[in-house]
Coordinates of C-alpha atoms in Angstrom, one line a residue:
M20 CA -13.4 88.5 81.1
A21 CA -13.8 85.0 79.8
P22 CA -12.1 82.3 81.8
K23 CA -8.9 80.9 80.4
R24 CA -9.5 77.6 78.7
R25 CA -7.5 74.6 79.8
K26 CA -4.9 73.5 77.3
P27 CA -5.7 70.1 75.8
G28 CA -3.1 67.4 76.6
R29 CA -0.8 66.0 74.1
R30 CA -1.9 62.9 72.1
A31 CA 0.3 59.9 71.2
L32 CA 0.1 56.2 70.7
L33 CA 0.7 55.0 74.3
D34 CA 2.6 51.8 73.9
G35 CA 5.6 50.4 75.7
N36 CA 8.1 52.3 73.5
F37 CA 6.5 55.6 74.4
A38 CA 6.4 54.7 78.1
R39 CA 10.1 54.0 78.1
R40 CA 11.0 57.4 76.8
K41 CA 12.4 59.8 79.3
Q42 CA 9.9 62.6 79.7
P43 CA 11.2 66.2 80.1
L44 CA 10.9 67.8 83.6
R45 CA 8.0 70.2 83.8
E46 CA 6.8 72.8 86.3
A47 CA 3.3 71.3 86.4
E48 CA 1.7 67.9 85.9
C49 CA 0.5 67.2 82.3
C50 CA -1.5 64.4 80.7
I51 CA -0.8 62.6 77.4
W52 CA -3.8 61.0 75.8
D53 CA -3.9 57.8 73.8
T54 CA -4.8 58.2 70.1
E55 CA -6.6 54.9 69.9
L56 CA -8.5 54.4 73.2
A57 CA -10.5 57.4 74.3
G58 CA -10.0 58.1 78.0
F59 CA -6.7 56.2 78.4
G60 CA -3.8 58.4 79.3
L61 CA -0.4 58.8 80.8
R62 CA 0.1 61.4 83.6
V63 CA 3.5 63.0 83.8
R64 CA 4.5 64.4 87.2
P65 CA 7.0 67.3 87.6
T66 CA 9.4 64.8 89.1
G67 CA 9.4 62.9 85.8
N68 CA 7.5 59.9 87.2
T69 CA 4.7 58.7 84.9
Y70 CA 1.4 56.9 85.7
W71 CA -1.2 55.2 83.6
F72 CA -4.7 56.4 84.1
V73 CA -8.2 56.1 82.7
R74 CA -10.8 58.9 82.6
L75 CA -14.3 57.5 83.0
R76 CA -17.4 59.5 82.1
H77 CA -21.1 58.7 82.7
R78 CA -24.1 61.1 82.5
G79 CA -22.0 64.2 82.8
K80 CA -19.9 62.9 85.7
H81 CA -16.2 62.2 85.4
R82 CA -13.7 60.2 87.4
R83 CA -10.1 59.6 86.9
I84 CA -8.5 56.3 88.1
T85 CA -4.8 55.7 88.4
L86 CA -3.8 52.3 87.1
G87 CA -0.2 52.2 88.1
R88 CA 3.3 53.4 87.4
S89 CA 4.4 53.0 83.8
D90 CA 7.7 51.3 84.9
E91 CA 5.8 48.8 87.0
L92 CA 2.7 48.1 84.8
A93 CA 3.2 47.1 81.1
A94 CA 1.5 49.3 78.6
G95 CA -0.6 46.5 77.1
L96 CA -1.9 45.5 80.5
A97 CA -2.7 49.1 81.5
R98 CA -4.6 49.4 78.2
A99 CA -6.5 46.2 78.9
Q100 CA -7.5 47.4 82.4
A101 CA -8.6 50.8 81.0
R102 CA -10.7 49.1 78.4
R103 CA -12.3 46.8 81.0
L104 CA -13.2 49.8 83.2
L105 CA -14.6 51.7 80.3
A106 CA -16.8 48.8 79.4
E107 CA -18.0 48.4 83.0
V108 CA -19.0 52.0 83.2
A109 CA -20.9 51.7 79.9
L110 CA -23.0 48.9 81.5
D111 CA -23.2 49.8 85.2
G112 CA -22.2 53.5 85.5
L113 CA -19.3 54.9 87.5
P114 CA -18.0 52.7 90.2
K115 CA -18.3 53.8 93.8
R116 CA -15.2 55.6 94.9
A117 CA -14.6 53.2 97.8
G118 CA -14.3 50.3 95.3
V119 CA -11.8 52.1 92.9
K120 CA -8.4 50.3 93.3
A121 CA -5.7 49.9 90.8
A122 CA -4.2 47.1 92.9
P123 CA -4.6 45.9 96.4
V124 CA -2.4 46.9 99.3
L125 CA -0.2 44.1 100.6
S126 CA -2.3 43.6 103.7
D127 CA -5.2 42.7 101.5
F128 CA -3.2 40.8 99.0
V129 CA -1.8 38.4 101.6
D130 CA -5.2 36.6 101.7
T131 CA -5.0 36.0 98.0
Y132 CA -1.6 34.4 97.8
W133 CA -1.0 32.8 101.2
D134 CA -3.3 29.8 100.7
D135 CA -1.7 29.0 97.4
L136 CA 1.9 29.4 98.5
S137 CA 1.5 27.6 101.9
R138 CA 0.4 24.5 100.1
V139 CA 4.0 23.8 98.9
W140 CA 5.6 24.8 102.3
K141 CA 6.1 22.5 105.2
A142 CA 4.1 23.3 108.3
S143 CA 7.2 24.6 110.1
T144 CA 8.1 26.8 107.1
T145 CA 4.5 28.2 106.9
K146 CA 4.6 29.1 110.6
R147 CA 8.0 30.8 110.3
N148 CA 7.0 32.7 107.1
W149 CA 3.7 33.8 108.6
N150 CA 5.6 35.2 111.7
A151 CA 7.9 37.1 109.3
W152 CA 4.9 38.5 107.5
K153 CA 3.0 39.5 110.7
T154 CA 5.9 41.0 112.7
V155 CA 8.2 42.5 110.0
I156 CA 6.5 42.9 106.5
A157 CA 3.0 44.0 107.5
P158 CA 4.1 46.8 109.8
T159 CA 6.5 48.1 107.1
F160 CA 4.7 47.6 103.8
G161 CA 1.2 46.5 104.7
A162 CA -0.4 49.8 103.5
V163 CA 1.6 49.9 100.3
R164 CA -0.1 48.9 97.0
V165 CA 1.4 45.8 95.3
T166 CA 2.2 47.9 92.2
D167 CA 3.9 50.7 94.2
L168 CA 6.8 48.8 95.9
L169 CA 10.1 49.8 94.4
P170 CA 13.8 48.7 94.8
A171 CA 14.4 51.9 96.6
D172 CA 11.9 50.9 99.3
I173 CA 13.6 47.6 99.8
H174 CA 17.0 49.3 100.0
R175 CA 15.7 51.8 102.6
W176 CA 14.1 48.9 104.6
R177 CA 17.4 47.0 104.6
D178 CA 19.3 50.1 105.8
D179 CA 16.7 50.7 108.6
C180 CA 17.3 47.2 109.9
S181 CA 20.3 47.1 112.2
G182 CA 21.5 45.0 115.1
P183 CA 19.0 42.2 116.0
Q184 CA 16.7 43.3 113.1
E185 CA 19.3 42.2 110.5
A186 CA 18.3 38.6 111.1
L187 CA 14.6 39.5 110.8
F188 CA 15.2 41.2 107.5
N189 CA 17.1 38.2 106.2
R190 CA 14.1 35.9 107.1
A191 CA 11.4 38.3 105.8
L192 CA 13.0 39.2 102.5
P193 CA 12.3 35.9 100.7
V194 CA 8.7 35.9 102.0
L195 CA 8.1 39.4 100.5
A196 CA 9.9 38.3 97.3
A197 CA 7.6 35.3 97.0
S198 CA 4.4 37.4 97.4
L199 CA 5.5 39.9 94.7
K200 CA 6.5 37.0 92.4
Y201 CA 2.9 35.8 92.9
A202 CA 1.6 39.3 92.0
E203 CA 3.6 39.1 88.8
A204 CA 1.9 35.7 88.0
L205 CA -1.5 37.5 88.5
R206 CA -0.3 40.3 86.2
L207 CA -0.6 42.8 89.0
R208 CA 3.0 43.6 88.5
R209 CA 5.1 43.6 85.3
K210 CA 7.1 40.4 84.8
G211 CA 10.6 40.8 86.1
S212 CA 9.8 43.9 88.2
N213 CA 10.3 42.2 91.6
P214 CA 12.1 44.8 93.7
C215 CA 13.5 42.1 96.0
W216 CA 15.6 40.5 93.3
G217 CA 19.3 41.0 93.6
M218 CA 18.9 42.5 97.1
P219 CA 21.8 41.2 99.3
R220 CA 20.9 39.9 102.7
N221 CA 22.8 41.2 105.7
K222 CA 26.1 39.4 106.3
R223 CA 26.1 37.4 109.6
E224 CA 29.0 35.8 111.4
P225 CA 28.9 32.1 110.6
K226 CA 27.9 30.0 113.6
E227 CA 28.8 26.6 112.2
R228 CA 31.8 24.9 113.6
S229 CA 33.3 21.5 113.8
L230 CA 33.7 19.5 117.1
T231 CA 37.3 19.2 118.4
P232 CA 38.8 15.8 119.2
A233 CA 38.4 16.6 122.9
E234 CA 34.7 17.5 122.4
Y235 CA 34.1 14.2 120.5
R236 CA 35.6 12.3 123.4
R237 CA 33.5 14.1 125.9
I238 CA 30.3 13.5 123.9
G239 CA 31.2 9.8 123.6
A240 CA 31.8 9.4 127.3
A241 CA 28.6 11.3 128.1
L242 CA 26.5 9.2 125.8
R243 CA 27.7 6.0 127.4
E244 CA 27.0 7.4 130.8
Q245 CA 23.4 8.5 129.8
E246 CA 22.5 5.4 127.8
A247 CA 20.7 3.6 130.6
A248 CA 18.8 6.6 131.9
D249 CA 17.7 8.1 128.5
P250 CA 18.1 5.6 125.7
A251 CA 16.0 7.6 123.2
Q252 CA 17.9 10.8 123.6
V253 CA 21.2 9.0 123.3
A254 CA 20.1 7.1 120.1
I255 CA 19.0 10.4 118.5
V256 CA 22.5 12.0 119.2
R257 CA 24.3 9.0 117.8
L258 CA 22.2 8.9 114.7
L259 CA 22.9 12.6 114.1
L260 CA 26.6 11.9 114.6
F261 CA 26.8 8.9 112.3
T262 CA 24.5 10.1 109.5
G263 CA 24.9 13.9 109.3
A264 CA 21.1 14.2 109.2
R265 CA 19.1 17.2 110.3
I266 CA 17.5 17.1 113.7
G267 CA 13.9 17.2 112.3
E268 CA 14.6 14.3 110.0
I269 CA 15.5 12.1 112.9
L270 CA 12.9 13.3 115.4
N271 CA 10.1 12.7 112.8
L272 CA 11.5 9.4 111.7
R273 CA 8.8 6.7 111.1
W274 CA 9.5 3.0 111.1
E275 CA 8.0 2.5 107.7
W276 CA 10.8 4.8 106.3
A277 CA 13.5 2.5 107.7
Q278 CA 14.7 0.2 104.9
P279 CA 18.3 -0.8 105.8
P280 CA 20.8 0.2 104.7
R281 CA 18.9 3.5 104.2
L282 CA 16.2 5.7 105.5
L283 CA 13.7 6.8 102.8
L284 CA 12.2 10.2 103.8
P285 CA 9.3 11.1 101.6
D286 CA 9.1 14.8 102.6
N287 CA 12.0 16.7 104.0
K288 CA 13.5 20.2 103.6
T289 CA 14.6 19.6 100.0
G290 CA 12.0 17.0 99.0
A291 CA 12.3 13.2 99.1
K292 CA 15.6 12.2 100.6
T293 CA 17.7 9.1 101.3
I294 CA 19.8 8.9 104.4
W295 CA 22.5 6.2 104.2
L296 CA 23.1 4.1 107.3
D297 CA 26.6 3.0 108.0
S298 CA 27.3 0.0 110.3
Q299 CA 27.3 2.2 113.4
A300 CA 24.0 3.9 112.5
L301 CA 22.5 0.5 111.7
E302 CA 23.5 -0.8 115.1
V303 CA 21.9 2.3 116.8
L304 CA 18.7 1.8 114.7
E305 CA 18.4 -1.9 115.6
G306 CA 18.7 -1.0 119.3
I307 CA 15.8 1.5 119.4
E308 CA 12.7 0.2 121.3
R309 CA 9.6 0.0 119.3
H310 CA 6.4 1.4 120.8
E311 CA 2.8 0.2 120.2
N312 CA 0.2 2.4 118.7
T313 CA 2.6 4.8 117.0
P314 CA 4.6 4.8 113.8
L315 CA 7.2 7.2 115.3
A316 CA 10.7 5.9 116.2
F317 CA 11.0 8.6 118.9
P318 CA 7.5 9.4 120.3
N319 CA 6.7 11.5 123.3
R320 CA 5.1 9.9 126.4
A321 CA 1.6 10.3 124.9
R322 CA 2.8 8.6 121.7
T323 CA 1.1 11.4 119.7
K324 CA 4.1 13.4 118.4
P325 CA 7.9 13.4 118.4
L326 CA 9.6 13.9 121.8
N327 CA 10.9 17.3 122.8
F328 CA 14.7 16.9 122.1
E329 CA 15.7 20.3 123.4
N330 CA 14.4 19.5 126.9
G331 CA 17.2 16.9 127.2
W332 CA 19.8 18.4 125.0
L333 CA 20.3 21.7 126.9
P334 CA 20.9 20.0 130.3
F335 CA 23.2 17.4 128.5
R336 CA 25.4 20.2 127.1
A337 CA 25.6 22.0 130.5
R338 CA 26.4 18.8 132.4
Y339 CA 29.2 17.6 130.2
A340 CA 31.0 21.0 129.5
L341 CA 29.7 21.4 126.0
P342 CA 27.9 24.8 126.5
D343 CA 28.2 26.2 122.9
V344 CA 27.8 23.0 120.9
R345 CA 24.6 23.3 118.9
V346 CA 22.7 20.3 117.4
H347 CA 23.5 21.5 113.9
D348 CA 27.2 21.4 114.7
L349 CA 26.9 17.6 114.7
R350 CA 25.9 17.8 111.0
H351 CA 28.7 20.3 110.3
S352 CA 31.2 18.0 112.0
F353 CA 30.0 15.0 109.9
A354 CA 30.7 16.9 106.7
S355 CA 34.1 18.3 107.9
T356 CA 35.2 14.8 108.9
A357 CA 34.3 13.5 105.5
I358 CA 36.3 16.3 103.8
M359 CA 39.3 15.5 106.0
D360 CA 39.0 11.9 104.9
N361 CA 39.2 13.0 101.3
V362 CA 35.6 12.2 100.4
P363 CA 34.6 14.2 97.3
L364 CA 32.3 17.2 97.8
A365 CA 29.7 15.7 95.4
T366 CA 29.5 12.5 97.5
I367 CA 29.2 14.5 100.7
G368 CA 26.4 16.6 99.1
R369 CA 24.5 13.4 98.4
L370 CA 25.0 12.1 101.9
L371 CA 23.7 15.4 103.4
G372 CA 20.8 15.7 100.9
H373 CA 22.0 19.0 99.4
V374 CA 20.4 20.0 96.1
L375 CA 23.0 22.7 95.3
P376 CA 26.8 22.1 95.3
E377 CA 27.4 25.5 97.0
A378 CA 25.4 24.3 100.0
T379 CA 28.1 21.6 100.6
A380 CA 31.1 23.9 99.8
K381 CA 30.5 25.9 103.0
Y382 CA 31.7 22.8 105.0
A383 CA 35.0 22.7 103.2
H384 CA 37.2 24.1 105.9
L385 CA 39.5 22.3 108.2
S386 CA 40.3 22.5 111.9
D387 CA 43.3 24.4 113.2
D388 CA 45.1 21.1 114.2
V389 CA 44.7 19.6 110.7
I390 CA 46.0 22.9 109.1
G391 CA 48.9 23.0 111.5
D392 CA 49.9 19.4 110.8
A393 CA 49.7 20.1 107.0
A394 CA 51.9 23.2 107.4
D395 CA 54.5 21.1 109.3
R396 CA 54.5 18.4 106.6
I397 CA 54.9 21.0 103.8
A398 CA 57.7 22.8 105.7
G399 CA 59.4 19.4 106.2
S400 CA 59.3 18.6 102.5
L401 CA 60.6 22.1 101.6
A402 CA 63.4 21.9 104.1
Q403 CA 64.4 18.5 102.7
A404 CA 64.3 20.0 99.2
I405 CA 66.7 22.8 100.0
G406 CA 69.0 20.6 102.0
L407 CA 68.2 21.7 105.5
R408 CA 67.0 18.2 106.4
P409 CA 68.3 14.9 105.1

């Protein structure tokens, strides 16, 4: 009995329009061949998922190479890849199986994009992002091909992260998004196919708070008491209080950047930045001792890098009953004080160096005491209006 011949696959012009059509569910996998490029095809799985592939033939041997999912790889790009592989086979024969890859896995791709992306990051950002890659992304997606990562994978990853891992997910998500955006630039992924886009981060309880009047008084008294023993540490805290600057901007301050009444920082978190110095901040700056052989305003003992502020800040908090006051709370308090003094949000944003207005808006809340006073004033006005108070 003659063996049953395999049915030839369907033939069609495999373009983007065809790839976007919903294929009917089948009991078995089938192939649809392109009418223009011999060997180029679309494989339809029983699940309905479709994959571009190319069938290579050389001296009686055949090999089929999957190029990528049709919803991740544009039809034109898949056709170009197939044409390139067919041309290579005509010149050099079939590729070795170990070298057949439609796209690299993320662990291999990281070497391609990291050098380029890290050039535009600050050193601290590069270190933080690399840690997110190494400890979070690589163990989860390192073996996945760049073209195979889908929104469902990101959703599942987010759902799997709970408790302390929620913060790790929030830090790692933009790193993964940047790598896949780079893959799009290299045409390894279809433009606009980044599965990280639109993925919400885990909500976290806000840690920012404003100092209370009592805390301000305690800090003021503590700084006066510590001034003789540790003038550099005291000067740093006062500059943070009077300017609303970030701790890194003050610790890395160089004298060449000081051009009263401003500090001109060439490279900070959001690019070049101007920090405006009020009369109090100018007085602090003028009182800082200058050291030879270093451009830094606050160098360590070796005069080679900025001093370690945390070593003095933590004991300072404990000694003066300020256990939960973080350094960033000084910046938050600067902004909140400005808001209570009716300074416009746009002006506060300029003072803080914010690029986006929404970055400033988060500071627009008032202390309980201020809200209580406002409620009393409103109630008094209403009582007078209805005749309860003369």
